[in-house]
Amino acid sequence: MTLRRFLLLALLIAAPSLASASPGFAALTVEPTGNGGETYTVTLQVLAFMTALSLLPAALMMMTSFVRILIVLGILRQALGTQSSPSNQVLIGLALFLSLFVMTPVFDNIYDNALEPYLNDQIPAQVAVQKAAKPLRKFMLAQTRDDDLMMFSQISHSGEFESADDVPFTLLMPAFVTSELKTAFQIGFLVLIPFLVIDLVVATLLMSMGMMMLSPMIISLPFKIMLFVLIDGWSLIMGTLAASFTV
């Protein structure tokens, strides 16, 4: 139903250009199928695909592990006190490739059951979208807290759901993002504590020595970097983040 509304809206926008086309122009047509469904011409499918491409950044943020990983890496940089090192580009790149690593089983499932049959003309686009949504729904539900689902269910007056398949995407997506934010800040808090202790110790020592004009960050930064290197911090952070997801 949502796809049909989108296609009708796109057709309405394109109406001025279609009015000047020849009467035999049949690029934008919807034909019924034998099983009661509808098939769309290649032009409409390409239009829907190009629109979906513009929504990929939002999909990356809303339906994958990207948000949790990026927030934890950002908190880690703040805890180290290295200002802009690693840079935003490096953090985004790390979050992107670690997200691809975490989401590989989900993407493989989508390719095998939805994308490949669709490209081979074995299933229509609507069925491919439904099959592609199942692995994503399973991944998102595994990371989403029941309390967040219930909160958004109460806000939308949706009531209780008999099974996970009954939870609509419009409700699951905000609940998933809320749960990801909670988990990211919990992990970030645990990452922040050891570096905060170093800052407190250095600040106390400088205060006791009467060096109040010297910034504690200048002294604590080498110790925090040394601690992070000695404990192999990057491997611990990446391994913990990857293992924190239930796939």
GROMACS .gro file of C-alpha atoms in nm:
model
  247
    1MET     CA    1   0.000   0.000   0.000
    2THR     CA    2   0.286   0.239   0.082
    3LEU     CA    3   0.457   0.164  -0.249
    4ARG     CA    4   0.132   0.224  -0.434
    5ARG     CA    5   0.088   0.565  -0.268
    6PHE     CA    6   0.445   0.659  -0.352
    7LEU     CA    7   0.402   0.560  -0.716
    8LEU     CA    8   0.079   0.756  -0.742
    9LEU     CA    9   0.251   1.061  -0.594
   10ALA     CA   10   0.541   1.026  -0.838
   11LEU     CA   11   0.296   0.991  -1.124
   12LEU     CA   12   0.117   1.306  -1.010
   13ILE     CA   13   0.443   1.501  -1.004
   14ALA     CA   14   0.539   1.374  -1.347
   15ALA     CA   15   0.197   1.449  -1.497
   16PRO     CA   16   0.299   1.778  -1.671
   17SER     CA   17   0.575   1.607  -1.866
   18LEU     CA   18   0.354   1.310  -1.949
   19ALA     CA   19   0.084   1.534  -2.090
   20SER     CA   20   0.311   1.637  -2.377
   21ALA     CA   21   0.409   1.276  -2.455
   22SER     CA   22   0.271   1.080  -2.744
   23PRO     CA   23  -0.053   0.889  -2.691
   24GLY     CA   24   0.131   0.558  -2.727
   25PHE     CA   25   0.375   0.631  -2.442
   26ALA     CA   26   0.333   0.338  -2.202
   27ALA     CA   27   0.639   0.374  -1.983
   28LEU     CA   28   0.437   0.445  -1.669
   29THR     CA   29   0.177   0.173  -1.641
   30VAL     CA   30   0.056  -0.066  -1.375
   31GLU     CA   31  -0.071  -0.402  -1.491
   32PRO     CA   32  -0.267  -0.654  -1.284
   33THR     CA   33  -0.129  -1.004  -1.239
   34GLY     CA   34  -0.312  -1.334  -1.229
   35ASN     CA   35  -0.284  -1.377  -0.852
   36GLY     CA   36  -0.446  -1.046  -0.772
   37GLY     CA   37  -0.125  -0.843  -0.745
   38GLU     CA   38   0.015  -0.569  -0.964
   39THR     CA   39   0.331  -0.533  -1.174
   40TYR     CA   40   0.499  -0.205  -1.258
   41THR     CA   41   0.686  -0.114  -1.572
   42VAL     CA   42   1.062  -0.082  -1.575
   43THR     CA   43   1.037   0.298  -1.566
   44LEU     CA   44   0.843   0.294  -1.242
   45GLN     CA   45   1.079   0.037  -1.093
   46VAL     CA   46   1.380   0.250  -1.183
   47LEU     CA   47   1.208   0.556  -1.036
   48ALA     CA   48   1.141   0.372  -0.711
   49PHE     CA   49   1.499   0.241  -0.707
   50MET     CA   50   1.651   0.587  -0.755
   51THR     CA   51   1.433   0.722  -0.476
   52ALA     CA   52   1.543   0.436  -0.252
   53LEU     CA   53   1.905   0.528  -0.319
   54SER     CA   54   1.844   0.873  -0.173
   55LEU     CA   55   1.710   0.707   0.142
   56LEU     CA   56   2.013   0.481   0.191
   57PRO     CA   57   2.185   0.713   0.445
   58ALA     CA   58   1.870   0.717   0.657
   59ALA     CA   59   1.839   0.338   0.624
   60LEU     CA   60   2.202   0.302   0.729
   61MET     CA   61   2.136   0.508   1.039
   62MET     CA   62   1.801   0.352   1.127
   63MET     CA   63   1.829  -0.020   1.054
   64THR     CA   64   2.192  -0.123   1.106
   65SER     CA   65   2.457  -0.126   1.376
   66PHE     CA   66   2.608   0.202   1.252
   67VAL     CA   67   2.461   0.430   1.520
   68ARG     CA   68   2.587   0.233   1.820
   69ILE     CA   69   2.938   0.192   1.679
   70LEU     CA   70   2.977   0.555   1.578
   71ILE     CA   71   2.859   0.689   1.916
   72VAL     CA   72   3.094   0.462   2.111
   73LEU     CA   73   3.389   0.563   1.892
   74GLY     CA   74   3.300   0.928   1.940
   75ILE     CA   75   3.287   0.887   2.319
   76LEU     CA   76   3.620   0.704   2.306
   77ARG     CA   77   3.781   0.997   2.128
   78GLN     CA   78   3.643   1.236   2.388
   79ALA     CA   79   3.769   1.011   2.668
   80LEU     CA   80   4.119   1.004   2.523
   81GLY     CA   81   4.115   1.381   2.492
   82THR     CA   82   4.282   1.378   2.151
   83GLN     CA   83   4.042   1.642   2.017
   84SER     CA   84   4.013   1.567   1.643
   85SER     CA   85   4.231   1.257   1.624
   86PRO     CA   86   4.108   1.020   1.488
   87SER     CA   87   3.924   1.254   1.253
   88ASN     CA   88   3.554   1.232   1.180
   89GLN     CA   89   3.626   1.068   0.845
   90VAL     CA   90   3.829   0.795   1.014
   91LEU     CA   91   3.561   0.731   1.277
   92ILE     CA   92   3.286   0.716   1.015
   93GLY     CA   93   3.497   0.480   0.804
   94LEU     CA   94   3.562   0.253   1.103
   95ALA     CA   95   3.194   0.254   1.196
   96LEU     CA   96   3.094   0.181   0.835
   97PHE     CA   97   3.324  -0.116   0.781
   98LEU     CA   98   3.258  -0.261   1.126
   99SER     CA   99   2.886  -0.227   1.052
  100LEU     CA  100   2.937  -0.416   0.726
  101PHE     CA  101   3.116  -0.687   0.923
  102VAL     CA  102   2.835  -0.713   1.177
  103MET     CA  103   2.559  -0.699   0.916
  104THR     CA  104   2.718  -0.948   0.673
  105PRO     CA  105   2.492  -1.241   0.776
  106VAL     CA  106   2.186  -1.020   0.735
  107PHE     CA  107   2.299  -0.888   0.396
  108ASP     CA  108   2.383  -1.240   0.276
  109ASN     CA  109   2.035  -1.354   0.374
  110ILE     CA  110   1.879  -1.062   0.188
  111TYR     CA  111   2.088  -1.130  -0.124
  112ASP     CA  112   2.015  -1.504  -0.131
  113ASN     CA  113   1.642  -1.485  -0.060
  114ALA     CA  114   1.538  -1.150  -0.209
  115LEU     CA  115   1.786  -0.973  -0.435
  116GLU     CA  116   1.917  -1.266  -0.639
  117PRO     CA  117   1.571  -1.413  -0.716
  118TYR     CA  118   1.449  -1.064  -0.810
  119LEU     CA  119   1.742  -1.004  -1.045
  120ASN     CA  120   1.676  -1.344  -1.204
  121ASP     CA  121   1.308  -1.250  -1.258
  122GLN     CA  122   1.195  -1.527  -1.027
  123ILE     CA  123   0.993  -1.303  -0.794
  124PRO     CA  124   0.833  -0.957  -0.838
  125ALA     CA  125   0.960  -0.647  -0.666
  126GLN     CA  126   0.691  -0.649  -0.398
  127VAL     CA  127   0.778  -1.003  -0.290
  128ALA     CA  128   1.149  -0.917  -0.294
  129VAL     CA  129   1.089  -0.622  -0.060
  130GLN     CA  130   0.890  -0.842   0.179
  131LYS     CA  131   1.162  -1.109   0.181
  132ALA     CA  132   1.434  -0.846   0.232
  133ALA     CA  133   1.249  -0.698   0.529
  134LYS     CA  134   1.242  -1.023   0.726
  135PRO     CA  135   1.618  -1.048   0.806
  136LEU     CA  136   1.630  -0.677   0.893
  137ARG     CA  137   1.326  -0.713   1.117
  138LYS     CA  138   1.484  -1.011   1.293
  139PHE     CA  139   1.810  -0.821   1.349
  140MET     CA  140   1.636  -0.508   1.476
  141LEU     CA  141   1.408  -0.702   1.711
  142ALA     CA  142   1.709  -0.883   1.858
  143GLN     CA  143   1.866  -0.549   1.956
  144THR     CA  144   1.547  -0.372   2.066
  145ARG     CA  145   1.439  -0.364   2.427
  146ASP     CA  146   1.086  -0.469   2.512
  147ASP     CA  147   1.038  -0.153   2.719
  148ASP     CA  148   1.108   0.066   2.417
  149LEU     CA  149   0.866  -0.133   2.203
  150MET     CA  150   0.597  -0.103   2.467
  151MET     CA  151   0.659   0.271   2.504
  152PHE     CA  152   0.609   0.342   2.134
  153SER     CA  153   0.319   0.100   2.123
  154GLN     CA  154   0.145   0.294   2.400
  155ILE     CA  155   0.220   0.626   2.232
  156SER     CA  156   0.070   0.505   1.903
  157HIS     CA  157  -0.217   0.322   2.081
  158SER     CA  158  -0.129   0.006   1.892
  159GLY     CA  159  -0.194  -0.226   2.181
  160GLU     CA  160  -0.011  -0.552   2.240
  161PHE     CA  161   0.126  -0.767   1.959
  162GLU     CA  162   0.076  -1.141   1.946
  163SER     CA  163   0.409  -1.206   1.773
  164ALA     CA  164   0.717  -1.023   1.648
  165ASP     CA  165   0.585  -1.036   1.292
  166ASP     CA  166   0.293  -0.815   1.396
  167VAL     CA  167   0.520  -0.523   1.495
  168PRO     CA  168   0.506  -0.263   1.213
  169PHE     CA  169   0.824  -0.109   1.079
  170THR     CA  170   0.700   0.239   1.168
  171LEU     CA  171   0.701   0.136   1.534
  172LEU     CA  172   1.005  -0.091   1.525
  173MET     CA  173   1.243   0.165   1.376
  174PRO     CA  174   1.214   0.435   1.648
  175ALA     CA  175   1.220   0.166   1.919
  176PHE     CA  176   1.534   0.016   1.764
  177VAL     CA  177   1.712   0.351   1.743
  178THR     CA  178   1.616   0.434   2.103
  179SER     CA  179   1.755   0.103   2.224
  180GLU     CA  180   2.073   0.155   2.021
  181LEU     CA  181   2.126   0.496   2.179
  182LYS     CA  182   2.081   0.350   2.527
  183THR     CA  183   2.325   0.066   2.460
  184ALA     CA  184   2.579   0.299   2.298
  185PHE     CA  185   2.584   0.533   2.597
  186GLN     CA  186   2.610   0.242   2.839
  187ILE     CA  187   2.915   0.108   2.656
  188GLY     CA  188   3.054   0.460   2.627
  189PHE     CA  189   3.016   0.509   3.003
  190LEU     CA  190   3.221   0.195   3.073
  191VAL     CA  191   3.485   0.311   2.825
  192LEU     CA  192   3.499   0.657   2.981
  193ILE     CA  193   3.553   0.551   3.346
  194PRO     CA  194   3.925   0.446   3.330
  195PHE     CA  195   4.025   0.765   3.148
  196LEU     CA  196   3.822   0.974   3.392
  197VAL     CA  197   4.011   0.816   3.682
  198ILE     CA  198   4.343   0.912   3.520
  199ASP     CA  199   4.222   1.271   3.477
  200LEU     CA  200   4.116   1.288   3.844
  201VAL     CA  201   4.445   1.145   3.967
  202VAL     CA  202   4.651   1.386   3.757
  203ALA     CA  203   4.437   1.684   3.859
  204THR     CA  204   4.471   1.590   4.229
  205LEU     CA  205   4.849   1.556   4.200
  206LEU     CA  206   4.882   1.890   4.025
  207MET     CA  207   4.663   2.054   4.288
  208SER     CA  208   4.869   1.909   4.572
  209MET     CA  209   5.190   2.032   4.406
  210GLY     CA  210   5.049   2.383   4.368
  211MET     CA  211   5.059   2.368   3.988
  212MET     CA  212   4.704   2.492   3.948
  213MET     CA  213   4.781   2.694   3.636
  214LEU     CA  214   4.891   2.385   3.442
  215SER     CA  215   4.610   2.209   3.255
  216PRO     CA  216   4.564   1.848   3.374
  217MET     CA  217   4.479   1.745   3.015
  218ILE     CA  218   4.836   1.815   2.902
  219ILE     CA  219   4.978   1.577   3.163
  220SER     CA  220   4.710   1.309   3.150
  221LEU     CA  221   4.700   1.274   2.772
  222PRO     CA  222   5.028   1.076   2.741
  223PHE     CA  223   4.923   0.846   3.027
  224LYS     CA  224   4.583   0.779   2.871
  225ILE     CA  225   4.735   0.703   2.531
  226MET     CA  226   4.996   0.476   2.695
  227LEU     CA  227   4.723   0.290   2.887
  228PHE     CA  228   4.513   0.253   2.574
  229VAL     CA  229   4.809   0.114   2.378
  230LEU     CA  230   4.923  -0.123   2.653
  231ILE     CA  231   4.581  -0.287   2.688
  232ASP     CA  232   4.544  -0.311   2.307
  233GLY     CA  233   4.246  -0.080   2.326
  234TRP     CA  234   4.144  -0.076   1.961
  235SER     CA  235   4.113  -0.454   1.949
  236LEU     CA  236   3.913  -0.454   2.271
  237ILE     CA  237   3.679  -0.180   2.152
  238MET     CA  238   3.622  -0.333   1.808
  239GLY     CA  239   3.579  -0.683   1.948
  240THR     CA  240   3.339  -0.569   2.218
  241LEU     CA  241   3.129  -0.369   1.974
  242ALA     CA  242   3.108  -0.655   1.725
  243ALA     CA  243   3.020  -0.904   1.999
  244SER     CA  244   2.754  -0.676   2.148
  245PHE     CA  245   2.517  -0.742   1.858
  246THR     CA  246   2.289  -1.043   1.839
  247VAL     CA  247   2.266  -1.155   1.475
   0.00000   0.00000   0.00000
